[in-house]
Short mmCIF file of C-alpha atoms in Angstrom, two decimals:
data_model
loop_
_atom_site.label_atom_id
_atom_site.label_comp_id
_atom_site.label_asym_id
_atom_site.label_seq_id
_atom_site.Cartn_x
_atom_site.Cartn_y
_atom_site.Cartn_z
CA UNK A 1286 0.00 0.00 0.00
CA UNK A 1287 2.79 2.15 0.60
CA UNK A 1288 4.67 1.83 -2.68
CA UNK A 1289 0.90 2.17 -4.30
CA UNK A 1290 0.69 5.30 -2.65
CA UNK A 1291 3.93 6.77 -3.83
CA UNK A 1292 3.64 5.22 -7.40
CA UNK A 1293 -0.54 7.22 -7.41
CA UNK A 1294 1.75 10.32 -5.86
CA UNK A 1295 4.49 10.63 -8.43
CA UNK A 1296 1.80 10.35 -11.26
CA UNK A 1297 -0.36 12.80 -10.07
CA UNK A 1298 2.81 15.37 -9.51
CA UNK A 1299 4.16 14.64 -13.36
CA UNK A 1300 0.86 16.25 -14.46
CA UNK A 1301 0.80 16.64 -18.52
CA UNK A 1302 4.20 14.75 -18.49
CA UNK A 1303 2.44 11.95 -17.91
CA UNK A 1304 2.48 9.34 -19.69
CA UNK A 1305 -1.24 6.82 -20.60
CA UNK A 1306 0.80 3.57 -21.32
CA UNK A 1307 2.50 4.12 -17.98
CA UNK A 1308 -0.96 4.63 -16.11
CA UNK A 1309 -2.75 2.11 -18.04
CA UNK A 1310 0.38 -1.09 -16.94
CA UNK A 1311 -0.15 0.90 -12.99
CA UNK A 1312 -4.05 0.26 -13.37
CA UNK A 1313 -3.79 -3.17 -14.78
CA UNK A 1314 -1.47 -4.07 -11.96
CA UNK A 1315 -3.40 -2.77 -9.41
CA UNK A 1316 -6.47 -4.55 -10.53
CA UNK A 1317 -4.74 -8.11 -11.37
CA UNK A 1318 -3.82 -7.94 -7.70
CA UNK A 1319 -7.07 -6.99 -6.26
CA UNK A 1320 -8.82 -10.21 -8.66
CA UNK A 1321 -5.76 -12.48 -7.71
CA UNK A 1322 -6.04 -11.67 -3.59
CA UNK A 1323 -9.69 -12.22 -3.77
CA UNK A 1324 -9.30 -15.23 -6.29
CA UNK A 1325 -6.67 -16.95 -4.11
CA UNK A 1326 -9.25 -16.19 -0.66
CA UNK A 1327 -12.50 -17.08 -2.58
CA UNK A 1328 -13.68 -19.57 0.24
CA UNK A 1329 -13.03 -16.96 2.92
CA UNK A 1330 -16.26 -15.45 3.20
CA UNK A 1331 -14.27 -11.94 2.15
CA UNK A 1332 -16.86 -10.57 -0.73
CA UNK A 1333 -19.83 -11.20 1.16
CA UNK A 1334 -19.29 -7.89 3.21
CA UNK A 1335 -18.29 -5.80 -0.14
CA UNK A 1336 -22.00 -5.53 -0.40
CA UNK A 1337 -22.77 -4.94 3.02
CA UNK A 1338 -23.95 -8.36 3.98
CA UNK A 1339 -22.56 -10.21 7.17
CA UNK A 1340 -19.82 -13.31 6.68
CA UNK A 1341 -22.72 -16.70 6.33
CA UNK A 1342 -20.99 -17.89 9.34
CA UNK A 1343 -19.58 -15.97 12.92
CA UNK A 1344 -16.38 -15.72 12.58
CA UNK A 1345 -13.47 -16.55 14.84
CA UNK A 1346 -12.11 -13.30 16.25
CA UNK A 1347 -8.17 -13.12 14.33
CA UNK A 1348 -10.10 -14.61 11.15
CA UNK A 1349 -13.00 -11.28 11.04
CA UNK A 1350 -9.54 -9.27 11.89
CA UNK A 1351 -7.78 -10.86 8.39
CA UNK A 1352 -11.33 -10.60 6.49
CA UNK A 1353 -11.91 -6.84 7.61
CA UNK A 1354 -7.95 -5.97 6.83
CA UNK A 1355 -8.11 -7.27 3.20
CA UNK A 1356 -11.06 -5.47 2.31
CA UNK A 1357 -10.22 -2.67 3.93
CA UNK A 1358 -6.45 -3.08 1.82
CA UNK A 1359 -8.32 -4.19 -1.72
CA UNK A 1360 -10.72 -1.71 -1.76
CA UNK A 1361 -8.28 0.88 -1.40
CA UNK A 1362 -5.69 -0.61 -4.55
CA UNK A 1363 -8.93 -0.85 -6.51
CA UNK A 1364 -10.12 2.94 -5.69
CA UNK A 1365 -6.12 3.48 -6.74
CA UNK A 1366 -6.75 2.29 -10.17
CA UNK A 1367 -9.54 4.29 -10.53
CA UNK A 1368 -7.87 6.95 -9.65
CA UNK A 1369 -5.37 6.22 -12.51
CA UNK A 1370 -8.05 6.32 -14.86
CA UNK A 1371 -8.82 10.15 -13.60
CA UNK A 1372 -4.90 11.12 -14.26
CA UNK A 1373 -5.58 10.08 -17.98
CA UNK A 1374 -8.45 11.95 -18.50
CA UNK A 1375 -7.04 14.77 -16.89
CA UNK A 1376 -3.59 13.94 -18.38
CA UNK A 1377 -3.16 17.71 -20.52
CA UNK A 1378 -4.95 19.77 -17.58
CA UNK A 1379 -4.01 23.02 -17.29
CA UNK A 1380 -5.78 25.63 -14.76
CA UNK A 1381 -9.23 25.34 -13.78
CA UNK A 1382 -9.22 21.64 -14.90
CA UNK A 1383 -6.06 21.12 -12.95
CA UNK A 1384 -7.90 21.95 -10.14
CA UNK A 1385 -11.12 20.05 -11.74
CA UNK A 1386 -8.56 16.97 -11.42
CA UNK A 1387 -7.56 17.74 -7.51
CA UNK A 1388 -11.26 17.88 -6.74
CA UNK A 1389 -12.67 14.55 -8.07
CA UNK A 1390 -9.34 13.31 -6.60
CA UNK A 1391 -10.73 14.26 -3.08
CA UNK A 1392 -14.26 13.30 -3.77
CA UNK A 1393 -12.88 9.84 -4.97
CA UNK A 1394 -11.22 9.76 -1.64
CA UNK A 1395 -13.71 10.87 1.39
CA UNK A 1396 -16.12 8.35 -0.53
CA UNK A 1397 -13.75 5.51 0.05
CA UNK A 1398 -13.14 6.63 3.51
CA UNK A 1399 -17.00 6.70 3.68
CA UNK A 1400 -17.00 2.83 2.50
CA UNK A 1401 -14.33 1.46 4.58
CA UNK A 1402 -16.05 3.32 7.68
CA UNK A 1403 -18.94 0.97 6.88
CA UNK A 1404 -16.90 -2.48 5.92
CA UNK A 1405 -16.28 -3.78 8.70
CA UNK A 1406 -19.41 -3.41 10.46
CA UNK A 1407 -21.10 -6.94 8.83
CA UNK A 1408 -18.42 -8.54 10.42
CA UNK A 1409 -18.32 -7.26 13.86
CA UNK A 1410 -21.86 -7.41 13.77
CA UNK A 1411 -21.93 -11.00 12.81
CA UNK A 1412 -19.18 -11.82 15.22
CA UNK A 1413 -20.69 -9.56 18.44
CA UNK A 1414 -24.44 -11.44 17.58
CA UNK A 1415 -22.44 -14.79 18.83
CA UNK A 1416 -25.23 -16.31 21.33
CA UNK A 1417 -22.08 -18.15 23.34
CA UNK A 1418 -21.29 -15.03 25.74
CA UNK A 1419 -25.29 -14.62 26.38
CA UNK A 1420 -28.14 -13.13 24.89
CA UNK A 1421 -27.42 -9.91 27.06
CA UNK A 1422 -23.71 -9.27 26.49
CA UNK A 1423 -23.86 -9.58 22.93
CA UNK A 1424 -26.97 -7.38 22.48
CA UNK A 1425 -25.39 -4.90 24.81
CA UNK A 1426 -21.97 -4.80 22.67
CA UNK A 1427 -24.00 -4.77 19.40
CA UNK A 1428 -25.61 -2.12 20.68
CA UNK A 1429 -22.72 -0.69 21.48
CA UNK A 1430 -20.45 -0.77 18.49
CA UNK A 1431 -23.61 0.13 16.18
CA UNK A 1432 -23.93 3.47 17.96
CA UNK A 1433 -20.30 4.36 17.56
CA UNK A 1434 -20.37 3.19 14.33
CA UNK A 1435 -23.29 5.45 13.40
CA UNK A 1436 -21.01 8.64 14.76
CA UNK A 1437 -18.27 7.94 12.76
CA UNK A 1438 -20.52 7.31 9.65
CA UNK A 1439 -22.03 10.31 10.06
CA UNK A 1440 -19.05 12.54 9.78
CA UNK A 1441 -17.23 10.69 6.89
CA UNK A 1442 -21.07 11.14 5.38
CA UNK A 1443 -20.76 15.31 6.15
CA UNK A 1444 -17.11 15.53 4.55
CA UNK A 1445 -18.14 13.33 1.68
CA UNK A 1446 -20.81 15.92 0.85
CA UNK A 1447 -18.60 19.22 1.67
CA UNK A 1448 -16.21 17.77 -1.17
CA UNK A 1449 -18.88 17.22 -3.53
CA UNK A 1450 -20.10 20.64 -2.91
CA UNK A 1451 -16.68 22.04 -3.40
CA UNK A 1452 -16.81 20.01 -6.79
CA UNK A 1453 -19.88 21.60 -8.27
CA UNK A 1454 -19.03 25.12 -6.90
CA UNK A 1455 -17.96 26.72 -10.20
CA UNK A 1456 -15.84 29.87 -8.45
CA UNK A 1457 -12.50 29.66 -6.89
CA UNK A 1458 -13.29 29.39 -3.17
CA UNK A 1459 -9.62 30.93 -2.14
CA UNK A 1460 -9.84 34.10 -4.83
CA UNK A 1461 -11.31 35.07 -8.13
CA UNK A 1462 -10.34 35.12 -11.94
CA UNK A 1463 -8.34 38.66 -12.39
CA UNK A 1464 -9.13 41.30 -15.59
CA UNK A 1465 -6.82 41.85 -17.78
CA UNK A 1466 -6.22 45.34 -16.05
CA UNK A 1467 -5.11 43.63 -12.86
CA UNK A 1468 -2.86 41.29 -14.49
CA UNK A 1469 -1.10 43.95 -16.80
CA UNK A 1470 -0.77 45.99 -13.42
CA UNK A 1471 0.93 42.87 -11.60
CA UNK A 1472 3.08 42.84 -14.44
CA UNK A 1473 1.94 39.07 -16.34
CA UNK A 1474 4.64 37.34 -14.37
CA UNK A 1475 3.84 34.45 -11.99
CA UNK A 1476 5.85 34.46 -8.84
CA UNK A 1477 5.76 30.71 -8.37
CA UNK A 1478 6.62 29.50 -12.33
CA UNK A 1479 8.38 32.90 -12.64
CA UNK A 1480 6.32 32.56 -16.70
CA UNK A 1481 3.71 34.51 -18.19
CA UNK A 1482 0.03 34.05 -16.56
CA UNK A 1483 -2.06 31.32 -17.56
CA UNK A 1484 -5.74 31.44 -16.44
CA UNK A 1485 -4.56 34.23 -13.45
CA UNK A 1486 -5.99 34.01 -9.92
CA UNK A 1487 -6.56 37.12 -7.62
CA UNK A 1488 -6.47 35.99 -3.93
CA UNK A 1489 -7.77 37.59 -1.46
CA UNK A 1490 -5.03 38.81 0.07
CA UNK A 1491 -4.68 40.99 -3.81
CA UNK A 1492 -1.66 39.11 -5.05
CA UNK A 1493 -1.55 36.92 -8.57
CA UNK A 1494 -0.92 33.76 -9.51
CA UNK A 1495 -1.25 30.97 -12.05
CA UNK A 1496 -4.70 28.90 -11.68
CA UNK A 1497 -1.99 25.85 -12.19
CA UNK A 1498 0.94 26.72 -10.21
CA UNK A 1499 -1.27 28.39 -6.99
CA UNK A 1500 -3.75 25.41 -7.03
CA UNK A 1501 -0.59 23.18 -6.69
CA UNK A 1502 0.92 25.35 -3.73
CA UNK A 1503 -2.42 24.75 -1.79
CA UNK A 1504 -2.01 21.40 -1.55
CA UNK A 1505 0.49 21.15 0.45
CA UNK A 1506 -0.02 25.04 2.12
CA UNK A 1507 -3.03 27.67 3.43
CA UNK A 1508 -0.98 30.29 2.79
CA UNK A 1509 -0.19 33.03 0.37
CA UNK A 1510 3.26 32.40 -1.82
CA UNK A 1511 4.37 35.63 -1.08
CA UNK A 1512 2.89 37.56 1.82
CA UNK A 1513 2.05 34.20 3.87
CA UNK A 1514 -2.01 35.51 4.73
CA UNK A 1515 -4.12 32.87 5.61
CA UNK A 1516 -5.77 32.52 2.00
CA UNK A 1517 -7.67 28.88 1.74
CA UNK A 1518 -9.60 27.91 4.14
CA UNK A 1519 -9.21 24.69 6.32
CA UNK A 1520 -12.72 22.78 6.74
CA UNK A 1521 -11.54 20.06 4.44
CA UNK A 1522 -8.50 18.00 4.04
CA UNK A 1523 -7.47 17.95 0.02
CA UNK A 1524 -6.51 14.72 -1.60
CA UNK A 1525 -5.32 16.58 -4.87
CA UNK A 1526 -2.10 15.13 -4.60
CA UNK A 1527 -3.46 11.76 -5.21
CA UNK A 1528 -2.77 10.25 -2.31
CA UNK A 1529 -4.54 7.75 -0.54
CA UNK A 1530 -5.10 7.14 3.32
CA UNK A 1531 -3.04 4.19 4.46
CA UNK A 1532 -4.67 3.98 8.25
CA UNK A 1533 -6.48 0.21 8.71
CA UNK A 1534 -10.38 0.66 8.90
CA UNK A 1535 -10.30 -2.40 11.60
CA UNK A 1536 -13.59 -1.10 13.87
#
């Protein structure tokens, strides 16, 4: 998962010097291992809770611990590839699409961390139902884990839909498209690419920038390039980078 991550990473930061055959081998690989893993545990009861449905049998405690961790380690690689298949559409982006490519990224993300928040609870809910410790204790700890579960749900549900707001939100949340005057005046040079202007960005904080190369800079920073104001605001983690969370989903 690690050297997925950094392979997704390195694409993503190449942007139009990528290169399709490249991502098209990375997505191919990523998805022969997800078939193969799931191929070579087919009598494992692990594809029963894909689809939300609990194992057909309780499970022993360290086996629901291996079923929930290769899920939870498949359905990221597969969300990788399709990620892969986002870098080649957006392989040429320049500007507003660049940042078009950063958003679907994150969207892509908070709805897999949305899904893994609700993979393992089949399991644990099949396992906790086990009659053996007493009607009482294992209605009391399904009880239990279903209303922490709910919680957590609930907030991966609320970032899910902030993302896919920011997606449809046609302005530039940090600044605004500048005139023509108000580039001329800046002087058509971009601090960060130190090139002329392409698709210019006023923040708020009156300094200019490069849709491309300021949309880039937020990723990693909330900050102007130059004066250091707070500029973007920090309600939601960005995924633009490509990059994938590598925490276990185990509860």
């Amino acid at each position: 998962m690690f050297k997925s991550n950094d392979i997704l990473k390195r694409q993503t930061a190449l942007k139009g010097e990528r290169k399709v055959p490249v991502l098209i081998c990375i997505t191919l690989l990523f998805m022969v291992h997800v078939v193969a893993v799931y191929w070579w545990h087919r009598n494992d009861d692990l594809l029963f809770p894909l689809i939300m449905v609990a194992p057909r049998s309780i499970p022993p405690f360290w086996h629901a611990i291996f079923i929930i961790m290769v899920n939870d380690t498949m359905v990221r690689q597969a969300a990788m590839a399709f990620k892969c298949v986002i870098l080649m559409y957006y392989k040429n982006s320049r500007g507003r699409n660049y940042r078009k490519q950063g958003q679907m990224l994150t969207v892509v993300e908070y709805l897999l961390l949305l899904y893994r928040a609700l993979l393992p609870a089949p399991v644990w809910y099949r396992f906790f139902l086990n009659k053996e410790y007493g009607s009482l204790f294992s209605s009391l700890t399904t009880g239990l884990y279903l209303t922490f579960k709910l919680t957590s749900i609930v907030e991966k549900v609320q970032s899910f839909f902030t993302a896919l707001k920011a997606l449809s939100r046609k302005e530039v949340h940090y600044g605004s498209y500048a005139t023509t005057d108000q580039v001329l005046a800046s002087g058509d040079l971009c601090a960060i690419c130190q090139e002329k202007m392409h698709a210019p960005i006023l923040l708020r904080c009156k300094h200019i920038f490069c849709e491309d190369c300021v949309s880039e800079w937020f990723e990693r920073e909330r900050t102007c390039p130059l004066c250091r104001a707070l500029v973007k605001p920090a309600d939601l983690k960005s995924f633009g980078d490509g990059s994938t969370s590598l925490f276990f989903q185990l509860f």
